[in-house]
mmCIF file of C-alpha atoms in Angstrom:
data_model
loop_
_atom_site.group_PDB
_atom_site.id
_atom_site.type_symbol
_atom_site.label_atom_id
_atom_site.label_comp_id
_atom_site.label_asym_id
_atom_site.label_seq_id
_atom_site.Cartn_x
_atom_site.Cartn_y
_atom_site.Cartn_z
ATOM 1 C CA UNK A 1 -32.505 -29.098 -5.170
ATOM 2 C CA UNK A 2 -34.490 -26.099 -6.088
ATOM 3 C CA UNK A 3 -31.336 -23.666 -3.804
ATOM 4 C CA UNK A 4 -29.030 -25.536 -6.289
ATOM 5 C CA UNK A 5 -30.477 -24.513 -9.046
ATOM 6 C CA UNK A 6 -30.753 -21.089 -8.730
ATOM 7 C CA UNK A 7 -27.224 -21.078 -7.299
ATOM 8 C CA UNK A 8 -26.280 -22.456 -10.785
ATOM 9 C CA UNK A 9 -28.532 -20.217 -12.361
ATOM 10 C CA UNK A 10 -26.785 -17.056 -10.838
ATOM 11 C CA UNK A 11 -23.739 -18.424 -11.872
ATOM 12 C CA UNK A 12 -24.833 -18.472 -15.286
ATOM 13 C CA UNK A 13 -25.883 -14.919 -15.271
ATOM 14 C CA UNK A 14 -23.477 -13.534 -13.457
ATOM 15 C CA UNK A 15 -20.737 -14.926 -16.131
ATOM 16 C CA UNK A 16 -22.962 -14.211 -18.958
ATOM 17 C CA UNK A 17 -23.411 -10.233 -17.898
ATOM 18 C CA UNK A 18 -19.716 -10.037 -17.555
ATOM 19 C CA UNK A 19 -18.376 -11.469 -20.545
ATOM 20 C CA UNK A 20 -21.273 -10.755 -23.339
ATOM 21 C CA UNK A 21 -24.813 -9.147 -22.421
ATOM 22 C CA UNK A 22 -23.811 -6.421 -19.735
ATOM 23 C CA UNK A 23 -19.780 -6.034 -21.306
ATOM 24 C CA UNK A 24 -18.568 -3.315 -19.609
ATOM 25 C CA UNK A 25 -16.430 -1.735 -22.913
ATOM 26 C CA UNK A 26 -19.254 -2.562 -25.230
ATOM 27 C CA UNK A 27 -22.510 -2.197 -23.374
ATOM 28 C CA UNK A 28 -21.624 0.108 -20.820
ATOM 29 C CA UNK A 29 -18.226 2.202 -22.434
ATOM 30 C CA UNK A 30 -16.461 2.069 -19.701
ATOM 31 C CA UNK A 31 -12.356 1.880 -19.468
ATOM 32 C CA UNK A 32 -12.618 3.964 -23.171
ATOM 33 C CA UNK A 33 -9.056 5.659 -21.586
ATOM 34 C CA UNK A 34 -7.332 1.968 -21.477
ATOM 35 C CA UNK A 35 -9.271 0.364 -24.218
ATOM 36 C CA UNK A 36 -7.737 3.237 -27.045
ATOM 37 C CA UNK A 37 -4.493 3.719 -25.178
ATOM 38 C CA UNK A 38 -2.935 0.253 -25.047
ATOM 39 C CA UNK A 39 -4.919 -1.396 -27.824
ATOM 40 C CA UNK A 40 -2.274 -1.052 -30.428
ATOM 41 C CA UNK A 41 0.067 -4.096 -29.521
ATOM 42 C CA UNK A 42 -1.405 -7.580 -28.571
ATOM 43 C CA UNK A 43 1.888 -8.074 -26.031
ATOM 44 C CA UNK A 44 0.413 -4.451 -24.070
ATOM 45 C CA UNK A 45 -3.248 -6.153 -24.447
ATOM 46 C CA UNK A 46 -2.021 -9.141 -22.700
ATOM 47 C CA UNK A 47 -0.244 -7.512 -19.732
ATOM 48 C CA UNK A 48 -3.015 -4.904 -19.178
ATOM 49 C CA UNK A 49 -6.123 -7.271 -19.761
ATOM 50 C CA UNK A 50 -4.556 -9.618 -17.036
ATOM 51 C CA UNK A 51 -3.494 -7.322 -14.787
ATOM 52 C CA UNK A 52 -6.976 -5.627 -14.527
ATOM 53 C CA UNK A 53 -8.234 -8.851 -14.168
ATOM 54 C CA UNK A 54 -5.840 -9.505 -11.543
ATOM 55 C CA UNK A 55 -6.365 -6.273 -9.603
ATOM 56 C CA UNK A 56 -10.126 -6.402 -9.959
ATOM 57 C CA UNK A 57 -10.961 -10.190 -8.429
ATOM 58 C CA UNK A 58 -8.662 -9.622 -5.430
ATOM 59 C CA UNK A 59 -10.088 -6.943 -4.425
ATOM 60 C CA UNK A 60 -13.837 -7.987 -4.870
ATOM 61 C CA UNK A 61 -12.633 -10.586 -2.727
ATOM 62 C CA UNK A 62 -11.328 -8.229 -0.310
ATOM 63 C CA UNK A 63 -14.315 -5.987 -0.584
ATOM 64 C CA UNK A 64 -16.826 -8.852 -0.186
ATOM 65 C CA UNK A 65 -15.172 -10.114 2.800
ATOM 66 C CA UNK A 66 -14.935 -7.052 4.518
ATOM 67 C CA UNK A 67 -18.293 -5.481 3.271
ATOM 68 C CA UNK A 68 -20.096 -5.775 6.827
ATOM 69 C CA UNK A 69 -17.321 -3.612 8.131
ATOM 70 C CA UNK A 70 -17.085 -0.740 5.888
ATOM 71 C CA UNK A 71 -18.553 2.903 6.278
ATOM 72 C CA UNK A 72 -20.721 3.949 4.147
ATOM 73 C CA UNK A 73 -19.113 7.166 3.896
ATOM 74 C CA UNK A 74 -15.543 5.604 3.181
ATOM 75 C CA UNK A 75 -16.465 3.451 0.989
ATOM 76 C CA UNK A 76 -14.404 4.720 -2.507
ATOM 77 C CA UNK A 77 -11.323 6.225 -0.279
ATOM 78 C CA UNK A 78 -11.143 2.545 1.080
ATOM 79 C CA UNK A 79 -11.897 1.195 -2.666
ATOM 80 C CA UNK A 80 -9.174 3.087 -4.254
ATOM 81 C CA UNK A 81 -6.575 2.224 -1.515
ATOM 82 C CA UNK A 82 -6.815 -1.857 -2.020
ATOM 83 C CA UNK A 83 -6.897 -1.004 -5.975
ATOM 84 C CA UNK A 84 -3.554 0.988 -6.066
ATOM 85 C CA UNK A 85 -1.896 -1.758 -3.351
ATOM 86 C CA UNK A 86 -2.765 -4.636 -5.871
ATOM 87 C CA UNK A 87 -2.061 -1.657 -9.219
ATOM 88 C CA UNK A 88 1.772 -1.723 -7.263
ATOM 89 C CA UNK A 89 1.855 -5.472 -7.247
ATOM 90 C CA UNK A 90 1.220 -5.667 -11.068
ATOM 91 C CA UNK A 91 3.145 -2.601 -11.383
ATOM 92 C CA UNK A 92 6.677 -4.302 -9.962
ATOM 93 C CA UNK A 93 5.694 -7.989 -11.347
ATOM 94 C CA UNK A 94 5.925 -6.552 -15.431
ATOM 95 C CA UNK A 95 9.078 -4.174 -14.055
ATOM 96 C CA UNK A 96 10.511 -7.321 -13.107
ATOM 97 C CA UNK A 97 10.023 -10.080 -14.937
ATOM 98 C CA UNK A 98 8.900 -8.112 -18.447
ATOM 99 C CA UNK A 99 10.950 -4.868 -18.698
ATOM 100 C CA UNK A 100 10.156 -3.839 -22.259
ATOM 101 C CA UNK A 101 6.418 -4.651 -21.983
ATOM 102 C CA UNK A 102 6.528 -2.402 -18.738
ATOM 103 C CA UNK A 103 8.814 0.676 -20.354
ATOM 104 C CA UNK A 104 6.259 0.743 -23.104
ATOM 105 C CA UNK A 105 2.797 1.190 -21.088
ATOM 106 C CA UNK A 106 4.405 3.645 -18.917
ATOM 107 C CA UNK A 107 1.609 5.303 -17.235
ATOM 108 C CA UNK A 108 -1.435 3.270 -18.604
ATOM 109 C CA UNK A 109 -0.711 0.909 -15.761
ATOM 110 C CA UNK A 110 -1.259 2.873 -13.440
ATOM 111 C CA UNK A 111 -4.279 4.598 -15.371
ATOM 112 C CA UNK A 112 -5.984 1.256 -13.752
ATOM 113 C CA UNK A 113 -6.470 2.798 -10.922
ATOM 114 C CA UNK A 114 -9.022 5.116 -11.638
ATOM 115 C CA UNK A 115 -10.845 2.979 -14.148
ATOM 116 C CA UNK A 116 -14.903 2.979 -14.142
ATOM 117 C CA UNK A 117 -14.788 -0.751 -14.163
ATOM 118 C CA UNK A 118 -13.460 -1.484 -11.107
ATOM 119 C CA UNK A 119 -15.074 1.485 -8.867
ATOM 120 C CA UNK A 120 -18.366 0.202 -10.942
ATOM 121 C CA UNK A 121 -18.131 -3.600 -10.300
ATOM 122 C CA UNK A 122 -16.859 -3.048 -6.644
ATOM 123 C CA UNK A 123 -19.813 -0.578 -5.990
ATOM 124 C CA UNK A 124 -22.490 -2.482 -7.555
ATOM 125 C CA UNK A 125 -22.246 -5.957 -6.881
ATOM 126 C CA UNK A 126 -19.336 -6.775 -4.742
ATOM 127 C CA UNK A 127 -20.302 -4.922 -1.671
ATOM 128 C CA UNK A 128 -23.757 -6.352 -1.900
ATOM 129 C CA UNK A 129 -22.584 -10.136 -2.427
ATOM 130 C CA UNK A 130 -20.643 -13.092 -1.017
ATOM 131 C CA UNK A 131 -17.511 -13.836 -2.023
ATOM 132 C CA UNK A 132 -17.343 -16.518 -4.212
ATOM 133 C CA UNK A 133 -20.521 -14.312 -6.836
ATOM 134 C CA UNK A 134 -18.128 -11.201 -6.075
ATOM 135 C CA UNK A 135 -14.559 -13.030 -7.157
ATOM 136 C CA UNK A 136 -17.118 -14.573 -10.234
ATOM 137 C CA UNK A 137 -18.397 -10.999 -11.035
ATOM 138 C CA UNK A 138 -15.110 -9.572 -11.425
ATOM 139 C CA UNK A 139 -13.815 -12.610 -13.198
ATOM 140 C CA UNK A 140 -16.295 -12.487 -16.100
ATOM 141 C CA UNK A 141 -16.053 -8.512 -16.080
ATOM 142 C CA UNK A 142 -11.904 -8.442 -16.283
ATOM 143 C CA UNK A 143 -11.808 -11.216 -18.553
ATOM 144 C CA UNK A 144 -14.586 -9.862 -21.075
ATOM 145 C CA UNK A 145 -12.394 -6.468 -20.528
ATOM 146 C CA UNK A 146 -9.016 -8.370 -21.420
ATOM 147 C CA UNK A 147 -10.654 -10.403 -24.668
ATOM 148 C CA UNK A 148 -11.834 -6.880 -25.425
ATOM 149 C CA UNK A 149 -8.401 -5.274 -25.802
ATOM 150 C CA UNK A 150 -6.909 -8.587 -27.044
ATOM 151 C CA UNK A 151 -9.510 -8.413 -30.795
ATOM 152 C CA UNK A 152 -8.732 -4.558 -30.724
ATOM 153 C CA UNK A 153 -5.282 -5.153 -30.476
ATOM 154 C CA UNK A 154 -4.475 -8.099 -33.303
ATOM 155 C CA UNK A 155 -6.699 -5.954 -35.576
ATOM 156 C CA UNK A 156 -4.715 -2.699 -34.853
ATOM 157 C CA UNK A 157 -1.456 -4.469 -34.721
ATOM 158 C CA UNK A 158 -1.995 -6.608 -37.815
ATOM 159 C CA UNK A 159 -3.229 -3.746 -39.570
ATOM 160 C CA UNK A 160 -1.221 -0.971 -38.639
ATOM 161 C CA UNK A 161 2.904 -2.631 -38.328
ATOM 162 C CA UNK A 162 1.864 -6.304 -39.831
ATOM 163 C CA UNK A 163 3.149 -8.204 -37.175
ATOM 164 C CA UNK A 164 1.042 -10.050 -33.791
ATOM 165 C CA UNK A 165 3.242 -10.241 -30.531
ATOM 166 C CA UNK A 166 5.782 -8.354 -32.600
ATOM 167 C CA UNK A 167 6.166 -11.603 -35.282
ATOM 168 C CA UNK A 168 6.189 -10.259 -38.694
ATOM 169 C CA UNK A 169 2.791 -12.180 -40.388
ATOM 170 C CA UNK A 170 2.928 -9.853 -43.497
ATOM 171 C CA UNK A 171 4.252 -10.843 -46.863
ATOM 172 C CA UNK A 172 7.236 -8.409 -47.963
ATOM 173 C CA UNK A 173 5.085 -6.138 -50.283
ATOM 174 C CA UNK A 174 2.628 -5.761 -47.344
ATOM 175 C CA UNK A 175 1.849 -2.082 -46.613
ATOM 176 C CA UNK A 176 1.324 -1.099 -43.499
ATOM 177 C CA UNK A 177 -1.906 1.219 -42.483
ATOM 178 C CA UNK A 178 0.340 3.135 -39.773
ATOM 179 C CA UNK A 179 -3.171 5.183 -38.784
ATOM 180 C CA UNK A 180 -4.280 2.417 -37.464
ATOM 181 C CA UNK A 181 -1.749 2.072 -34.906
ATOM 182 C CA UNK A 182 -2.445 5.759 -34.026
ATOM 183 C CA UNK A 183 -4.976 7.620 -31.962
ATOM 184 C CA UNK A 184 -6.818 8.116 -35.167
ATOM 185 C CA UNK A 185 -6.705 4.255 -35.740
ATOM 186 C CA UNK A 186 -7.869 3.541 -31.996
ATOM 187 C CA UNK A 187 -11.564 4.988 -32.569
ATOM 188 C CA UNK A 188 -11.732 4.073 -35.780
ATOM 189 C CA UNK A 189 -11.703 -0.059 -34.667
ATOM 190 C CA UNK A 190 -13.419 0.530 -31.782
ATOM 191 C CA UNK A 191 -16.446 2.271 -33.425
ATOM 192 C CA UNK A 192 -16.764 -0.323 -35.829
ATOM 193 C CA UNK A 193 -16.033 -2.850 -32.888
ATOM 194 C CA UNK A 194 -19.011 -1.546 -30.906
ATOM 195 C CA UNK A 195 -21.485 -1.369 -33.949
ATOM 196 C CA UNK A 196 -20.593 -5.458 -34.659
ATOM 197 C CA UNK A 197 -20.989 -6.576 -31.157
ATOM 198 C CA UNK A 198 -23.823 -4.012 -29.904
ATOM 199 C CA UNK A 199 -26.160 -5.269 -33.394
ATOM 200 C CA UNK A 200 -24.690 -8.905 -31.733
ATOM 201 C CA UNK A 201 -25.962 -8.166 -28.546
ATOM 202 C CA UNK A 202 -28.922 -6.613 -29.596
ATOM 203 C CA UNK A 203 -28.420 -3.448 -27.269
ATOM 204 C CA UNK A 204 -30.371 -0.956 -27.165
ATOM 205 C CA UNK A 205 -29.148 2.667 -28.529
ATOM 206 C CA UNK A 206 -31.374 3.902 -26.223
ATOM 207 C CA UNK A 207 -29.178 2.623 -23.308
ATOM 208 C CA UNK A 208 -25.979 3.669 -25.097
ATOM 209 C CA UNK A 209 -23.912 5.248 -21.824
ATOM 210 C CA UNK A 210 -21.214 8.063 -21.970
ATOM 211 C CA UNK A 211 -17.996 7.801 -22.598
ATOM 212 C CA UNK A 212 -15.645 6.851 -19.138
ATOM 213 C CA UNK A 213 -12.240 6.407 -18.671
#
């Protein structure tokens, strides 16, 4: 009784870290590069929240399985080779079945690669843990990444062209703020993002990390 609690208790942190009180945008800045880039439409948020999320629990659960068996020394070389394989797979799948979506991120897809989060996560927990808290980990981490872009993005979107998924919500004599669909626009939400949910979260400033892409 007492291992099944603190199974369930792990779980409960685990998914709690990942999705509020260790946030990896807005406790620990990481993926800044994707988080300003691809924030400005909901439909890029989408493809690039689930993707990552994609990307990042397949390999944890490739990394987990395999963690007895990797060198030390190899560890990132071996890291970044699963992450572009799976990077390829999302790559091809939004080529295929969503063209447009695909043309427009151009290169932020494959900016994935080299994101913080998923070198983090991977290096931190997933080599250190079985699979199913690994596959959990990266769950709560991609998913509080993707909800992340998502609130950027209908702000941004809804502010800066008046429409959400590209469906006019505006009334005719609606004007739109185009800065905020700019790189200008980008920090501007985001700071005021990360002062809302950091006073949320109650983190401390004395924490506050460094910018990573």
């Amino acid at each position: 009784m007492k291992l099944k609690r603190l199974y369930y208790t792990k779980t409960y942190r685990i998914l709690l870290n990942g999705l509020w009180r260790d946030h990896p945008v807005s406790c620990k800045l990481l993926g800044m590069c994707l988080t300003l880039g691809v924030s400005n439409k909901v439909s890029n948020a989408l493809a690039i929240g689930l993707g990552f999320t994609f990307v990042l629990v397949v390999t944890a659960a490739i990394i987990s399985m395999l963690r007895n068996y990797i060198p030390r020394n190899a560890r990132v070389i071996i890291y970044m080779v699963i992450i572009s394989s799976f990077v390829i797979v999302v790559d091809r799948f939004l080529m295929a079945f969503y063209p447009s979506v695909s043309e427009t991120l151009g290169p932020y897809i494959g900016l994935i690669i080299t994101s913080c989060i998923l070198v983090g996560r991977l290096e931190e927990f997933s080599i250190k843990n079985p699979v199913y808290f690994s596959m959990l980990d990266a769950f709560a981490s991609g998913i509080g990444f993707a909800y992340t872009l998502i609130i950027l993005a209908v702000i941004r979107e809804f502010l800066g062209f008046g429409t959400i998924l590209d469906i006019k919500v505006t009334p005719e004599n609606w004007t739109n703020c185009l800065v905020i669909g700019m790189a200008p626009g980008a920090f501007f939400v985001l700071s005021i993002y990360l002062w809302i949910v950091r006073t949320l979260a109650k983190v401390d400033p004395g924490k506050i990390g460094v910018l990573h892409g």
